[in-house]
Backbone as a chain_set.jsonl record, in Angstrom:
{"seq": "MSTIAFIGLGAMGLPMAQNLVRAGHQVHGFDLNPAALAALESAGGQASPSAKDAANGAEVLMLMVVNAAQAEQVMFADGALEALAPGSTVVLMATCAQAAVQALDAKVSAHGHRL", "coords": {"N": [[0.261, 24.356, 5.206], [-2.286, 25.666, 3.039], [-5.235, 24.17, 1.545], [-6.28, 24.923, -1.566], [-8.831, 25.897, -3.738], [-8.838, 26.765, -7.033], [-10.412, 28.6, -9.349], [-10.629, 29.343, -12.655], [-8.306, 29.554, -14.763], [-6.902, 31.257, -16.55], [-5.094, 33.728, -18.452], [-4.245, 35.339, -16.325], [-4.996, 33.901, -14.025], [-3.779, 31.303, -14.127], [-0.882, 31.712, -13.789], [-1.005, 32.731, -11.176], [-2.08, 30.551, -9.73], [-0.027, 28.692, -10.171], [2.055, 29.945, -8.771], [1.078, 29.695, -6.177], [1.219, 26.93, -5.855], [4.022, 26.633, -5.996], [4.633, 27.917, -3.628], [3.977, 26.05, -1.806], [1.362, 25.314, -1.288], [-1.53, 23.194, -1.526], [-3.065, 22.937, -4.479], [-6.046, 22.81, -6.181], [-7.381, 22.928, -9.253], [-9.739, 24.367, -11.603], [-10.878, 24.823, -14.896], [-12.358, 25.693, -18.021], [-10.723, 25.238, -20.137], [-8.789, 22.709, -21.374], [-5.987, 22.771, -21.796], [-5.061, 24.623, -19.944], [-5.6, 23.286, -17.573], [-3.847, 21.137, -17.847], [-1.422, 22.52, -17.769], [-1.45, 23.444, -15.141], [-1.304, 21.006, -13.772], [1.235, 20.154, -14.625], [2.765, 21.896, -13.226], [2.529, 20.971, -10.711], [0.117, 21.144, -9.458], [-3.333, 20.09, -9.002], [-5.568, 19.027, -11.391], [-9.044, 19.414, -11.723], [-12.231, 17.923, -12.467], [-14.48, 19.517, -12.279], [-15.832, 22.589, -10.911], [-16.948, 22.173, -8.404], [-15.715, 19.771, -7.626], [-13.062, 20.679, -7.457], [-13.294, 22.38, -5.284], [-13.871, 20.703, -3.189], [-13.601, 20.173, 0.131], [-11.736, 22.205, 0.394], [-10.034, 25.002, 1.903], [-9.855, 27.516, 1.023], [-11.352, 29.326, -1.563], [-10.604, 30.487, -4.596], [-11.623, 32.777, -6.919], [-11.065, 33.514, -10.044], [-12.552, 34.9, -12.117], [-14.626, 36.431, -14.689], [-16.811, 38.16, -13.977], [-19.512, 39.075, -11.663], [-21.701, 37.451, -12.253], [-20.523, 35.11, -13.278], [-19.139, 34.321, -10.987], [-21.287, 33.77, -9.249], [-22.4, 31.63, -10.663], [-20.354, 29.661, -10.466], [-20.091, 29.376, -7.645], [-22.732, 28.81, -6.643], [-24.66, 27.599, -8.569], [-22.956, 25.685, -9.729], [-22.034, 24.433, -7.47], [-19.684, 24.838, -5.908], [-19.413, 26.304, -3.506], [-20.839, 24.862, -1.549], [-19.231, 22.652, -1.318], [-16.932, 23.356, 0.014], [-14.692, 23.34, 2.883], [-15.923, 23.756, 6.241], [-16.338, 27.156, 7.299], [-14.687, 28.425, 5.437], [-12.74, 30.613, 3.255], [-13.623, 32.826, 0.684], [-12.174, 34.17, -2.127], [-12.656, 36.74, -4.188], [-11.871, 37.674, -7.354], [-12.733, 39.526, -9.514], [-14.294, 41.709, -11.874], [-16.638, 43.602, -10.487], [-19.665, 45.224, -9.601], [-20.207, 47.249, -6.689], [-22.621, 46.73, -5.31], [-23.219, 44.171, -6.24], [-21.136, 42.687, -5.137], [-21.695, 43.027, -2.42], [-24.133, 41.653, -2.282], [-23.267, 39.075, -2.951], [-21.565, 38.643, -0.783], [-23.411, 38.508, 1.337], [-24.771, 36.133, 0.68], [-22.675, 34.267, 0.715], [-21.845, 34.477, 3.377], [-24.151, 33.551, 4.637], [-23.881, 30.873, 4.24], [-21.923, 30.251, 6.002], [-19.327, 30.999, 5.426], [-16.531, 33.197, 4.551], [-16.246, 36.158, 2.595]], "CA": [[-0.201, 25.148, 4.093], [-3.714, 25.555, 2.757], [-5.787, 23.554, 0.353], [-6.894, 26.031, -2.295], [-9.523, 25.651, -4.998], [-8.598, 27.917, -7.9], [-11.307, 28.516, -10.499], [-10.276, 30.355, -13.648], [-6.868, 29.406, -15.018], [-6.589, 31.97, -17.782], [-3.819, 34.448, -18.544], [-3.847, 35.82, -14.994], [-5.231, 32.891, -13.009], [-2.813, 30.201, -14.157], [0.349, 32.056, -13.07], [-1.289, 32.85, -9.734], [-2.201, 29.198, -9.189], [1.308, 28.099, -10.184], [2.801, 30.539, -7.662], [0.579, 29.095, -4.937], [1.816, 25.591, -5.806], [5.441, 26.81, -5.643], [4.7, 28.347, -2.228], [3.732, 24.888, -0.965], [-0.058, 25.047, -1.087], [-2.159, 22.173, -2.349], [-3.963, 23.685, -5.354], [-6.943, 22.05, -7.044], [-7.869, 23.928, -10.184], [-10.716, 24.059, -12.634], [-11.047, 25.769, -15.987], [-12.958, 25.044, -19.185], [-9.656, 25.006, -21.102], [-7.964, 21.559, -20.98], [-4.563, 23.114, -21.795], [-4.788, 25.284, -18.665], [-5.573, 22.232, -16.554], [-2.594, 20.407, -18.035], [-0.331, 23.376, -17.297], [-1.489, 23.412, -13.67], [-0.779, 19.699, -13.346], [2.684, 20.084, -14.857], [3.389, 22.72, -12.191], [2.389, 20.293, -9.43], [-1.245, 21.268, -8.952], [-4.231, 19.018, -9.374], [-6.697, 19.41, -12.24], [-10.316, 18.856, -11.278], [-13.199, 17.879, -13.57], [-15.537, 20.514, -12.085], [-15.577, 23.557, -9.833], [-17.32, 21.521, -7.138], [-14.64, 18.83, -7.281], [-11.897, 21.46, -7.041], [-13.579, 22.991, -3.984], [-14.17, 19.684, -2.184], [-12.766, 20.211, 1.325], [-10.756, 23.305, 0.373], [-10.163, 26.06, 2.916], [-9.895, 28.78, 0.285], [-11.86, 29.273, -2.928], [-10.185, 31.672, -5.337], [-12.408, 32.915, -8.138], [-10.471, 34.418, -11.028], [-13.551, 34.87, -13.177], [-14.819, 37.723, -15.336], [-17.787, 39.051, -13.356], [-20.327, 38.534, -10.571], [-22.544, 36.369, -12.771], [-19.707, 33.892, -13.315], [-18.884, 33.933, -9.598], [-22.537, 33.138, -8.791], [-22.506, 30.335, -11.337], [-19.392, 28.725, -9.873], [-20.36, 29.111, -6.225], [-24.056, 28.303, -6.304], [-25.194, 26.653, -9.549], [-22.002, 24.589, -9.924], [-21.86, 23.747, -6.193], [-18.377, 24.97, -5.263], [-19.524, 26.812, -2.137], [-21.29, 23.788, -0.66], [-18.181, 21.64, -1.2], [-15.824, 23.868, 0.82], [-14.61, 23.019, 4.3], [-16.638, 24.761, 7.04], [-15.619, 28.375, 7.658], [-13.681, 28.753, 4.422], [-12.652, 31.97, 2.723], [-13.776, 32.974, -0.765], [-11.453, 35.334, -2.64], [-13.271, 37.11, -5.463], [-11.013, 38.535, -8.177], [-13.516, 39.773, -10.719], [-14.812, 43.067, -11.978], [-18.012, 43.539, -9.99], [-20.217, 46.41, -8.955], [-20.234, 47.142, -5.226], [-23.876, 46.091, -4.892], [-23.103, 42.745, -6.542], [-20.238, 42.099, -4.132], [-22.44, 42.991, -1.154], [-25.101, 40.563, -2.382], [-22.506, 37.827, -2.861], [-21.099, 38.522, 0.6], [-24.534, 38.05, 2.159], [-25.026, 34.723, 0.367], [-21.532, 33.461, 1.186], [-21.926, 34.492, 4.85], [-25.271, 32.702, 5.042], [-23.384, 29.493, 4.19], [-20.888, 30.07, 7.024], [-17.993, 31.284, 4.894], [-16.165, 34.621, 4.452], [-15.888, 36.663, 1.262]], "C": [[-1.657, 24.813, 3.788], [-4.011, 24.687, 1.55], [-6.62, 24.626, -0.324], [-7.563, 25.507, -3.557], [-9.356, 26.911, -5.829], [-9.416, 27.73, -9.165], [-10.993, 29.672, -11.438], [-8.784, 30.39, -13.873], [-6.487, 30.025, -16.355], [-5.241, 32.666, -17.696], [-3.346, 34.979, -17.208], [-3.961, 34.721, -13.947], [-4.196, 31.782, -12.974], [-1.503, 30.572, -13.48], [0.141, 32.214, -11.564], [-1.356, 31.477, -9.093], [-0.841, 28.509, -9.141], [2.172, 28.657, -9.051], [2.354, 29.96, -6.326], [1.121, 27.68, -4.763], [3.271, 25.706, -5.373], [5.617, 27.226, -4.184], [4.342, 27.211, -1.262], [2.274, 24.577, -0.691], [-0.51, 23.895, -1.979], [-3.233, 22.887, -3.165], [-4.724, 22.724, -6.26], [-7.592, 23.065, -7.967], [-8.929, 23.419, -11.121], [-10.775, 25.202, -13.63], [-11.684, 24.994, -17.135], [-11.915, 24.669, -20.235], [-8.772, 23.836, -20.644], [-6.465, 21.87, -20.938], [-4.174, 23.803, -20.491], [-4.723, 24.265, -17.538], [-4.282, 21.431, -16.637], [-1.408, 21.215, -17.531], [-0.294, 23.417, -15.774], [-0.913, 22.098, -13.158], [0.725, 19.615, -13.534], [3.449, 20.932, -13.846], [3.268, 22.087, -10.806], [1.027, 20.452, -8.782], [-2.078, 20.088, -9.409], [-5.38, 19.57, -10.206], [-7.942, 18.701, -11.746], [-11.314, 18.899, -12.427], [-14.342, 18.887, -13.447], [-15.129, 21.474, -10.981], [-15.883, 22.937, -8.477], [-16.241, 20.543, -6.689], [-13.39, 19.572, -6.81], [-12.079, 21.988, -5.626], [-13.77, 21.974, -2.869], [-13.161, 19.703, -1.032], [-11.756, 21.337, 1.384], [-11.074, 24.338, 1.449], [-10.267, 27.434, 2.279], [-10.423, 28.49, -1.114], [-11.482, 30.568, -3.609], [-10.909, 31.684, -6.665], [-11.778, 33.967, -9.035], [-11.352, 34.336, -12.264], [-13.804, 36.287, -13.672], [-15.704, 38.67, -14.529], [-18.582, 38.339, -12.262], [-21.206, 37.377, -11.034], [-21.767, 35.05, -12.841], [-19.387, 33.4, -11.909], [-20.102, 33.228, -9.01], [-22.671, 31.748, -9.381], [-21.607, 29.303, -10.668], [-19.787, 28.359, -8.447], [-21.667, 28.383, -5.984], [-24.574, 27.264, -7.296], [-24.276, 25.44, -9.723], [-21.618, 23.89, -8.614], [-20.532, 23.906, -5.485], [-18.502, 25.395, -3.804], [-19.911, 25.705, -1.158], [-20.214, 22.726, -0.435], [-17.017, 22.074, -0.31], [-15.845, 23.322, 2.238], [-15.368, 24.094, 5.088], [-15.746, 25.965, 7.367], [-14.552, 28.806, 6.679], [-13.757, 30.212, 3.985], [-12.784, 31.927, 1.207], [-13.082, 34.268, -1.168], [-11.993, 35.607, -4.039], [-12.375, 38.094, -6.193], [-11.697, 38.725, -9.518], [-13.949, 41.226, -10.717], [-16.294, 43.026, -11.641], [-18.421, 44.884, -9.41], [-20.295, 46.175, -7.446], [-21.492, 46.422, -4.739], [-23.835, 44.584, -5.146], [-22.219, 42.047, -5.52], [-20.944, 42.007, -2.783], [-23.461, 41.855, -1.16], [-24.411, 39.201, -2.287], [-22.017, 37.585, -1.44], [-22.206, 37.989, 1.501], [-24.81, 36.563, 1.931], [-23.91, 33.814, 0.889], [-21.57, 33.36, 2.709], [-23.043, 33.588, 5.356], [-24.896, 31.22, 5.019], [-22.246, 29.255, 5.187], [-19.476, 30.309, 6.566], [-17.764, 32.801, 4.871], [-15.839, 34.956, 3.005], [-14.873, 37.753, 1.441]], "O": [[-2.179, 23.791, 4.235], [-3.176, 24.494, 0.666], [-7.551, 25.171, 0.268], [-6.958, 24.776, -4.342], [-9.694, 28.005, -5.377], [-9.157, 26.824, -9.957], [-11.083, 30.838, -11.054], [-8.074, 31.172, -13.24], [-5.832, 29.392, -17.183], [-4.357, 32.24, -16.954], [-2.139, 35.061, -16.98], [-3.105, 34.618, -13.068], [-3.778, 31.362, -11.895], [-1.034, 29.8, -12.644], [1.019, 31.867, -10.774], [-0.763, 31.252, -8.038], [-0.534, 27.815, -8.171], [2.94, 27.915, -8.438], [3.179, 29.756, -5.435], [1.446, 27.273, -3.648], [3.717, 24.974, -4.489], [6.64, 26.92, -3.571], [4.398, 27.387, -0.045], [1.978, 23.656, 0.07], [0.056, 23.656, -3.046], [-4.206, 23.389, -2.602], [-4.134, 21.937, -7.001], [-8.284, 23.97, -7.502], [-9.023, 22.225, -11.405], [-10.73, 26.378, -13.268], [-11.559, 23.772, -17.206], [-12.195, 23.867, -21.127], [-8.077, 23.953, -19.635], [-5.743, 21.291, -20.126], [-3.072, 23.59, -19.985], [-3.881, 24.375, -16.647], [-3.692, 21.087, -15.613], [-0.488, 20.659, -16.931], [0.786, 23.423, -15.182], [-0.121, 22.087, -12.215], [1.422, 19.06, -12.684], [4.642, 20.717, -13.629], [3.832, 22.596, -9.837], [0.8, 19.953, -7.68], [-1.594, 19.201, -10.113], [-6.085, 20.48, -9.77], [-7.897, 17.523, -11.393], [-11.261, 19.798, -13.266], [-15.091, 19.092, -14.403], [-14.201, 21.208, -10.217], [-15.153, 23.158, -7.511], [-15.894, 20.493, -5.509], [-12.731, 19.138, -5.865], [-11.121, 22.038, -4.854], [-13.827, 22.358, -1.701], [-12.011, 19.299, -1.2], [-10.985, 21.416, 2.34], [-12.225, 24.518, 1.845], [-10.711, 28.394, 2.91], [-10.001, 27.535, -1.766], [-11.98, 31.634, -3.245], [-10.827, 30.733, -7.442], [-11.94, 35.166, -8.81], [-10.968, 33.791, -13.298], [-13.25, 37.242, -13.127], [-15.389, 39.854, -14.405], [-18.358, 37.164, -11.974], [-21.427, 36.426, -10.283], [-22.301, 33.995, -12.498], [-19.366, 32.194, -11.664], [-19.963, 32.201, -8.346], [-23.017, 30.798, -8.679], [-22.05, 28.202, -10.341], [-19.815, 27.184, -8.083], [-21.711, 27.435, -5.201], [-24.897, 26.147, -6.892], [-24.747, 24.31, -9.85], [-20.944, 22.86, -8.645], [-20.265, 23.171, -4.534], [-17.769, 24.892, -2.952], [-19.363, 25.627, -0.058], [-20.281, 21.979, 0.541], [-16.199, 21.241, 0.08], [-16.888, 22.895, 2.734], [-15.443, 25.237, 4.638], [-14.562, 25.814, 7.67], [-13.603, 29.491, 7.062], [-14.701, 30.934, 4.303], [-12.152, 31.113, 0.533], [-13.367, 35.332, -0.618], [-11.81, 34.806, -4.955], [-12.143, 39.207, -5.721], [-11.287, 38.153, -10.528], [-13.965, 41.883, -9.676], [-17.104, 42.491, -12.399], [-17.612, 45.588, -8.806], [-20.431, 45.039, -6.99], [-21.415, 45.586, -3.839], [-24.363, 43.808, -4.349], [-22.524, 40.936, -5.088], [-20.802, 41.007, -2.079], [-23.632, 41.171, -0.151], [-24.908, 38.289, -1.627], [-22.05, 36.457, -0.949], [-21.965, 37.115, 2.333], [-25.056, 35.822, 2.883], [-24.168, 32.739, 1.43], [-21.354, 32.285, 3.268], [-22.896, 32.933, 6.388], [-25.522, 30.408, 5.699], [-21.667, 28.169, 5.212], [-18.525, 29.884, 7.221], [-18.677, 33.584, 5.136], [-15.241, 34.157, 2.284], [-14.414, 38.337, 0.459]]}, "num_chains": 1, "name": "protein.A"}
């Protein structure tokens, strides 16, 4: 099974991350809400102190964030993309304009990963 970094453990993200844990994946999560991190841990996932720590060595980065700006923040400013295992996959689950997704794809691809 995969090691998955899951960023964004809100009303939709937390149940998704919990389902991935139940399916046997190793899930490292990050969210600004401590209660969400505790809920992930109680489901068998691992809470991380930052997005970069959650992504350290992961094969998949799942971004359950609000928009492209938050995705950029997590991947680039917060360092999650650089912490991934080589050739990882980024799954973007945010409301984004097509041009924003294309720009993110180019940046992610330039780092050797897939969006």
